[in-house]
CSV table of C-alpha atoms in Angstrom, one decimal:
chain,number,residue,atom,x,y,z
N,1,MET,CA,23.1,14.5,8.6
N,2,PRO,CA,20.5,11.8,7.9
N,3,LEU,CA,16.4,12.5,8.1
N,4,PRO,CA,14.1,10.7,9.7
N,5,LEU,CA,13.4,7.3,8.4
N,6,SER,CA,10.1,5.6,9.6
N,7,ILE,CA,8.4,2.7,7.6
N,8,LEU,CA,5.3,1.7,5.8
N,9,ASP,CA,4.0,-1.8,6.4
N,10,LEU,CA,1.5,-3.7,4.3
N,11,ALA,CA,1.3,-7.2,7.0
N,12,THR,CA,2.3,-8.6,2.5
N,13,VAL,CA,1.1,-11.9,2.7
N,14,GLY,CA,3.6,-13.7,0.1
N,15,ARG,CA,1.7,-16.2,-1.7
N,16,SER,CA,3.3,-19.2,-0.2
N,17,GLN,CA,2.5,-18.0,3.4
N,18,THR,CA,-0.2,-18.1,5.4
N,19,VAL,CA,-1.9,-14.3,7.0
N,20,ALA,CA,-1.1,-15.7,10.6
N,21,GLU,CA,3.2,-16.3,9.1
N,22,SER,CA,2.7,-12.8,8.0
N,23,LEU,CA,1.1,-11.2,10.9
N,24,ALA,CA,4.2,-12.3,12.8
N,25,GLY,CA,6.7,-10.9,10.2
N,26,THR,CA,4.6,-7.9,11.5
N,27,VAL,CA,5.7,-7.3,14.6
N,28,ALA,CA,9.1,-9.3,13.9
N,29,LEU,CA,9.4,-5.8,11.3
N,30,ALA,CA,8.7,-3.4,14.2
N,31,GLN,CA,10.9,-4.8,16.3
N,32,LYS,CA,13.8,-4.9,14.1
N,33,ALA,CA,12.5,-1.2,13.4
N,34,GLU,CA,13.4,-0.5,17.0
N,35,GLU,CA,16.3,-1.7,17.9
N,36,THR,CA,17.9,-0.3,14.4
N,37,GLY,CA,16.8,3.1,14.6
N,38,TYR,CA,14.0,3.7,12.9
N,39,THR,CA,11.4,7.1,14.0
N,40,ARG,CA,7.5,4.5,13.4
N,41,VAL,CA,6.0,2.1,11.6
N,42,TRP,CA,2.6,2.4,9.3
N,43,TYR,CA,0.4,0.1,8.7
N,44,ALA,CA,-2.3,0.9,6.0
N,45,GLU,CA,-6.5,0.6,5.8
N,46,HIS,CA,-6.4,-2.1,2.9
N,47,HIS,CA,-10.3,-4.4,2.3
N,48,ASN,CA,-10.9,-6.8,-0.1
N,49,MET,CA,-6.6,-7.9,-1.4
N,50,ALA,CA,-5.8,-11.3,-0.2
N,51,ALA,CA,-2.2,-10.6,-0.2
N,52,ILE,CA,-2.5,-7.0,2.5
N,53,ALA,CA,-3.4,-8.2,5.8
N,54,SER,CA,-3.3,-4.9,8.3
N,55,SER,CA,-6.6,-4.0,7.5
N,56,ALA,CA,-8.2,-3.7,10.4
N,57,THR,CA,-5.4,-1.0,11.3
N,58,SER,CA,-6.0,0.1,15.1
N,59,VAL,CA,-6.0,-4.0,16.0
N,60,LEU,CA,-2.7,-4.6,14.4
N,61,ILE,CA,-1.0,-1.7,16.0
N,62,ALA,CA,-2.3,-2.8,19.3
N,63,HIS,CA,-1.1,-5.9,19.0
N,64,VAL,CA,2.3,-5.1,17.7
N,65,ALA,CA,2.2,-1.6,20.8
N,66,ALA,CA,2.0,-4.4,22.9
N,67,HIS,CA,5.0,-6.2,21.0
N,68,THR,CA,7.2,-3.1,21.5
N,69,ARG,CA,8.5,-0.6,24.0
N,70,THR,CA,9.0,2.9,22.1
N,71,ILE,CA,8.9,2.9,18.5
N,72,ARG,CA,5.8,5.4,17.0
N,73,LEU,CA,2.8,3.2,15.8
N,74,GLY,CA,0.2,4.4,13.7
N,75,SER,CA,-2.0,4.5,10.7
N,76,GLY,CA,-0.8,5.5,7.1
N,77,GLY,CA,-3.2,5.6,7.0
N,78,VAL,CA,-7.3,5.2,7.9
N,79,MET,CA,-8.9,5.7,5.1
N,80,LEU,CA,-11.4,7.9,6.9
N,81,PRO,CA,-14.6,7.8,4.1
N,82,ASN,CA,-14.6,4.3,5.4
N,83,HIS,CA,-15.7,5.1,9.7
N,84,SER,CA,-17.1,7.3,11.3
N,85,PRO,CA,-15.2,10.2,12.9
N,86,LEU,CA,-16.4,9.4,16.5
N,87,THR,CA,-15.5,5.9,16.3
N,88,ILE,CA,-11.7,6.5,15.1
N,89,ALA,CA,-11.4,8.9,17.6
N,90,GLU,CA,-12.6,5.4,20.4
N,91,GLN,CA,-10.0,3.2,18.9
N,92,TYR,CA,-7.6,5.3,19.1
N,93,GLY,CA,-7.9,7.5,21.8
N,94,THR,CA,-8.2,3.9,23.7
N,95,LEU,CA,-4.4,3.1,21.8
N,96,GLU,CA,-3.0,6.5,23.3
N,97,THR,CA,-4.8,5.5,26.3
N,98,LEU,CA,-3.3,2.8,26.1
N,99,HIS,CA,0.0,3.6,24.8
N,100,PRO,CA,1.3,7.8,25.8
N,101,GLY,CA,3.1,9.6,23.5
N,102,ARG,CA,3.6,6.4,20.9
N,103,ILE,CA,0.3,6.4,18.5
N,104,ASP,CA,-0.7,8.7,15.5
N,105,LEU,CA,-3.2,8.4,13.1
N,106,GLY,CA,-2.5,8.9,9.4
N,107,LEU,CA,-6.2,10.1,6.8
N,108,GLY,CA,-6.7,9.2,3.7
N,109,ARG,CA,-10.1,9.8,2.3
N,110,ALA,CA,-9.6,7.0,-0.7
N,111,PRO,CA,-11.5,3.6,-0.5
N,112,GLY,CA,-8.6,1.2,-0.6
N,113,THR,CA,-10.7,-1.6,-2.1
N,114,ASP,CA,-13.1,-1.4,-5.1
N,115,GLN,CA,-16.2,-1.0,-5.7
N,116,ASN,CA,-17.9,-4.1,-4.1
N,117,THR,CA,-16.1,-3.8,-1.4
N,118,MET,CA,-16.9,0.3,-1.3
N,119,ARG,CA,-21.0,-0.9,-1.0
N,120,ALA,CA,-19.8,-3.4,1.6
N,121,LEU,CA,-17.7,-1.2,3.6
N,122,ARG,CA,-21.9,0.7,3.2
N,123,ARG,CA,-20.7,4.2,1.6
N,124,ASP,CA,-21.0,5.3,-1.5
N,125,ASN,CA,-18.3,7.7,-4.0
N,126,SER,CA,-20.0,10.5,-2.1
N,127,SER,CA,-18.4,9.3,1.4
N,128,ALA,CA,-15.2,11.5,0.2
N,129,ASP,CA,-17.3,14.3,-0.4
N,130,THR,CA,-17.1,15.4,3.7
N,131,PHE,CA,-13.5,14.0,4.2
N,132,PRO,CA,-12.6,18.0,5.3
N,133,GLU,CA,-15.4,18.2,7.5
N,134,ASP,CA,-14.9,14.8,9.0
N,135,VAL,CA,-10.7,15.3,9.5
N,136,LEU,CA,-12.4,18.7,12.1
N,137,GLU,CA,-15.1,16.3,13.5
N,138,LEU,CA,-11.9,14.2,14.4
N,139,GLN,CA,-9.6,16.5,15.8
N,140,GLY,CA,-12.7,18.2,17.9
N,141,TYR,CA,-13.3,15.1,19.9
N,142,LEU,CA,-9.7,14.1,20.0
N,143,ARG,CA,-9.1,17.2,21.3
N,144,GLY,CA,-11.5,17.6,23.7
N,145,GLN,CA,-13.8,19.8,21.5
N,146,SER,CA,-15.9,18.2,19.9
N,147,ARG,CA,-17.8,19.9,17.6
N,148,ILE,CA,-20.9,17.8,18.0
N,149,PRO,CA,-22.2,19.8,21.0
N,150,GLY,CA,-23.1,16.5,23.7
N,151,VAL,CA,-21.3,14.0,22.2
N,152,ASP,CA,-17.8,13.1,23.4
N,153,ALA,CA,-14.3,10.4,22.1
N,154,TYR,CA,-14.7,7.8,25.8
N,155,PRO,CA,-11.6,6.8,25.9
N,156,GLY,CA,-9.9,9.5,23.5
N,157,LYS,CA,-11.6,12.9,24.9
N,158,GLY,CA,-8.4,15.1,25.2
N,159,THR,CA,-5.4,12.8,24.2
N,160,ASP,CA,-4.7,14.5,21.5
N,161,VAL,CA,-3.7,11.4,19.2
N,162,PRO,CA,-0.9,13.7,16.4
N,163,LEU,CA,-2.8,14.2,13.0
N,164,TYR,CA,-1.4,13.7,9.8
N,165,ILE,CA,-2.8,14.1,6.0
N,166,LEU,CA,-2.6,11.6,3.2
N,167,GLY,CA,-2.6,12.0,0.2
N,168,SER,CA,-1.2,10.9,-3.6
N,169,SER,CA,-2.6,13.7,-5.8
N,170,LEU,CA,-2.8,17.9,-4.8
N,171,PHE,CA,-6.1,17.5,-2.8
N,172,GLY,CA,-4.9,16.3,0.3
N,173,ALA,CA,-1.9,18.5,0.3
N,174,GLY,CA,-4.0,21.2,0.1
N,175,LEU,CA,-5.5,20.9,3.5
N,176,ALA,CA,-3.0,19.6,4.8
N,177,ALA,CA,-1.6,22.7,4.1
N,178,THR,CA,-4.7,24.1,5.8
N,179,LEU,CA,-5.1,22.5,8.9
N,180,GLY,CA,-1.6,23.0,9.5
N,181,LEU,CA,-1.1,19.0,9.4
N,182,PRO,CA,1.5,17.0,8.4
N,183,TYR,CA,1.5,15.2,4.8
N,184,ALA,CA,2.6,11.6,3.8
N,185,PHE,CA,2.8,11.8,0.4
N,186,ALA,CA,1.5,8.4,-1.2
N,187,SER,CA,4.9,8.2,-3.4
N,188,HIS,CA,6.2,4.5,-3.1
N,189,PHE,CA,2.5,3.5,-5.6
N,190,ALA,CA,1.9,6.9,-7.3
N,191,PRO,CA,4.8,9.3,-7.9
N,192,ALA,CA,2.5,11.3,-11.1
N,193,ALA,CA,2.1,14.1,-9.1
N,194,LEU,CA,5.1,14.3,-5.9
N,195,HIS,CA,6.8,17.3,-6.6
N,196,GLU,CA,4.1,19.6,-7.8
N,197,ALA,CA,2.1,18.4,-4.5
N,198,ILE,CA,4.3,19.5,-1.5
N,199,ALA,CA,5.5,22.6,-3.1
N,200,LEU,CA,1.9,23.5,-2.9
N,201,TYR,CA,1.4,22.3,0.5
N,202,ARG,CA,4.8,24.0,1.9
N,203,ARG,CA,3.5,27.1,-0.7
N,204,GLU,CA,0.5,27.6,1.3
N,205,PHE,CA,0.8,25.4,4.7
N,206,GLU,CA,-0.7,28.0,8.2
N,207,PRO,CA,0.9,27.0,11.3
N,208,SER,CA,-2.0,25.3,14.2
N,209,ALA,CA,-2.0,23.4,17.6
N,210,GLN,CA,-0.4,20.8,15.9
N,211,LEU,CA,1.9,22.0,14.1
N,212,ASP,CA,4.2,25.3,13.1
N,213,LYS,CA,5.6,24.6,10.2
N,214,PRO,CA,5.8,22.4,7.1
N,215,HIS,CA,7.0,18.5,7.9
N,216,VAL,CA,6.4,16.3,4.7
N,217,ILE,CA,6.7,12.5,4.9
N,218,ALA,CA,7.8,11.2,1.3
N,219,ALA,CA,6.6,7.3,0.8
N,220,TYR,CA,9.4,5.2,-1.1
N,221,ASN,CA,10.6,1.7,-1.7
N,222,VAL,CA,13.9,-0.3,-0.6
N,223,VAL,CA,14.5,-4.1,-1.6
N,224,ALA,CA,18.5,-4.3,0.4
N,225,ALA,CA,20.5,-7.3,0.3
N,226,ASP,CA,23.7,-8.3,0.6
N,227,GLN,CA,24.4,-9.0,-2.9
N,228,GLN,CA,22.9,-7.3,-5.9
N,229,ALA,CA,21.4,-9.7,-8.1
N,230,ASP,CA,19.8,-10.8,-5.1
N,231,ALA,CA,18.0,-7.5,-4.5
N,232,GLU,CA,17.1,-8.0,-7.9
N,233,ARG,CA,16.6,-11.6,-7.5
N,234,GLN,CA,13.8,-10.3,-4.9
N,235,GLN,CA,12.0,-7.6,-7.2
N,236,GLN,CA,11.2,-9.8,-9.6
N,237,GLU,CA,9.1,-12.3,-6.8
N,238,VAL,CA,7.8,-8.8,-6.0
N,239,MET,CA,6.4,-7.3,-8.8
N,240,ARG,CA,5.2,-11.3,-10.0
N,241,GLY,CA,3.4,-10.6,-7.0
N,242,ARG,CA,2.1,-8.0,-7.7
N,243,VAL,CA,-0.1,-9.5,-10.5
N,244,ALA,CA,-2.4,-10.2,-7.8
N,245,LEU,CA,-3.7,-6.6,-8.4
N,246,LEU,CA,-4.2,-7.5,-11.4
N,247,LEU,CA,-6.5,-10.3,-10.9
N,248,ARG,CA,-9.7,-11.7,-9.2
N,249,PRO,CA,-8.9,-12.3,-5.6
N,250,GLY,CA,-7.5,-15.4,-5.1
N,251,THR,CA,-6.8,-16.5,-8.8
N,252,GLN,CA,-3.4,-18.9,-8.9
N,253,TYR,CA,-0.9,-17.7,-11.9
N,254,THR,CA,3.0,-19.3,-12.5
N,255,ASP,CA,6.1,-16.9,-12.6
N,256,GLU,CA,5.7,-18.1,-16.5
N,257,GLN,CA,1.6,-15.9,-16.9
N,258,ALA,CA,3.0,-13.3,-14.2
N,259,ASP,CA,6.4,-12.3,-16.5
N,260,ALA,CA,3.5,-12.1,-19.2
N,261,LEU,CA,1.6,-9.8,-17.5
N,262,LEU,CA,3.7,-8.0,-16.0
N,263,ALA,CA,5.3,-6.8,-20.0
N,264,SER,CA,1.5,-6.3,-21.1
N,265,PRO,CA,-0.3,-2.0,-21.2
N,266,GLN,CA,-1.2,-3.2,-17.2
N,267,GLY,CA,1.8,-4.7,-15.8
N,268,ARG,CA,3.3,-1.9,-17.2
N,269,HIS,CA,1.3,0.6,-14.9
N,270,LEU,CA,2.6,-0.8,-12.0
N,271,THR,CA,5.5,-1.1,-13.0
N,272,GLN,CA,5.2,3.1,-12.6
N,273,MET,CA,4.1,2.4,-9.8
N,274,MET,CA,7.7,1.3,-8.5
N,275,THR,CA,8.6,4.4,-9.5
N,276,TYR,CA,10.6,5.5,-6.6
N,277,SER,CA,12.3,2.8,-5.9
N,278,ALA,CA,16.5,1.4,-5.0
N,279,VAL,CA,16.9,-1.8,-5.5
N,280,GLY,CA,20.6,-3.5,-4.4
N,281,THR,CA,23.7,-3.1,-2.1
N,282,PRO,CA,23.4,-1.2,1.2
N,283,ASP,CA,26.1,1.2,0.0
N,284,VAL,CA,23.0,1.6,-3.1
N,285,VAL,CA,20.1,1.7,-1.1
N,286,ARG,CA,21.6,4.4,0.8
N,287,ASP,CA,22.9,6.6,-1.7
N,288,LYS,CA,19.3,6.7,-3.2
N,289,VAL,CA,17.3,7.0,-0.2
N,290,THR,CA,19.9,10.2,0.2
N,291,GLU,CA,19.3,11.7,-3.9
N,292,PHE,CA,16.1,11.0,-3.0
N,293,GLY,CA,15.7,13.1,0.1
N,294,GLU,CA,17.3,15.8,-1.7
N,295,GLN,CA,15.5,16.3,-4.4
N,296,THR,CA,12.1,15.7,-2.7
N,297,GLY,CA,13.3,18.0,0.1
N,298,ALA,CA,11.0,15.6,2.2
N,299,ASP,CA,11.9,15.9,6.6
N,300,GLU,CA,11.2,12.5,6.9
N,301,ILE,CA,11.6,9.6,4.4
N,302,ILE,CA,9.5,6.8,5.5
N,303,VAL,CA,10.2,3.2,3.5
N,304,ALA,CA,8.0,0.5,2.3
N,305,HIS,CA,10.2,-2.7,2.5
N,306,GLN,CA,9.7,-4.6,-0.4
N,307,GLY,CA,10.5,-8.0,-0.3
N,308,PRO,CA,9.1,-11.1,-1.3
N,309,THR,CA,9.0,-12.7,2.5
N,310,VAL,CA,10.1,-11.9,6.4
N,311,GLU,CA,13.1,-12.4,6.4
N,312,GLU,CA,14.3,-10.7,3.3
N,313,ARG,CA,11.9,-7.9,5.2
N,314,LEU,CA,14.1,-8.0,8.0
N,315,ARG,CA,17.5,-7.9,6.5
N,316,SER,CA,16.7,-5.5,3.9
N,317,THR,CA,15.4,-3.3,6.9
N,318,GLU,CA,18.5,-4.1,9.2
N,319,LEU,CA,21.0,-2.5,6.1
N,320,LEU,CA,19.3,0.7,5.0
N,321,ALA,CA,19.7,1.5,8.7
N,322,GLU,CA,22.9,0.3,9.2
N,323,ALA,CA,23.5,2.3,5.5
N,324,TYR,CA,21.7,5.1,6.3
N,325,LEU,CA,20.8,5.8,10.2
N,326,THR,CA,24.8,5.6,10.9
C-alpha cells in the first residue's frame, strides 16, 4: 500500500523564465497533482530569492485554490516569526472560509532569508524565541479560544485550520510532539537530523484535539523523466540553478562557472542538501521513494519535483503518480 504523496512547490523561477510564467506553472502543477492523486500541495515562504516566487504564501494559495477543485493547499510553511499570529489567523481563516476543508497551515520558525532581509522584514534574531507561544496564540484564534481577551480573528475565528509544525532540527520535533500536531521534516534540503527528529517526535508525542497519534511528513526530491539520461541532465541543470543561492541576487553566471562552484567546498554543501533524492525513470524513482518511506517510517511523503522547467516538473509529477500511486 503506497503512502500518501504530496508536493512541495517553491514556484521556482527558471534562469530564462519570468515570474508570471513561474506562477502560471504553479497553477498547472497543482491541477496536475489534483488530477493524478496527490494529497496536498504546499508552498514555502522565502524572501529575497530571485529564483523562488512563493514569498506571499496566502496570496499564492488563494490564486491556486481558485483554479483547482478538491486538492488540499497550504503553507510549507509560513515562517511565523515574520508575522503576527493574528494576521496569519486572519489570512488563513479567510482562505478556509473561501475554500472549506482544503487549507493547511504549516508553520516554521526560521526566517526564510538572510540577515539583511530579516531587518527589512522588521524582525531580529530574537523573534524566533517566542515561536511556541506564537503557535499557541495562533491556534487559539483559529479555534475561537483567543488567548488575548477581547481580540479575535475575523475571518478565522472557529475555522480551526489544521496546523503542522515544520522543522529541520530536534526543536520542531519536540514542539510538535508536545502540542500533539503533525510534524513535517525538511529533508529535501536539510537531511542531517531526519531520523533522530522523527524518533524524538514519535517517542514524545502527546495526543491533542487535532491529532490522536503521530503523523510524520518527510520531504524528498524527485526528478522523474521518461529516459534516465534526461533525468540526469535535468538534475545537473537544477544544481547549476542552485548556485544562485551562493551569489548576490541577480548575479549572472555561465554553466562552466556553475560547475566550478559546485566542485568547491560551498558547492559540495549544495550537493549534500540533496542527499534524499531520486533521479531517473519512473521505476527507478518509485523504488527509491518506496525505500525512503520504509527507512523513515513516514506516514506521508511530500515531494519537491526538481525539474528545471515547468514542463519537466509537470512530467515528473505525472510519472511519479503513475508509478507510485496506481
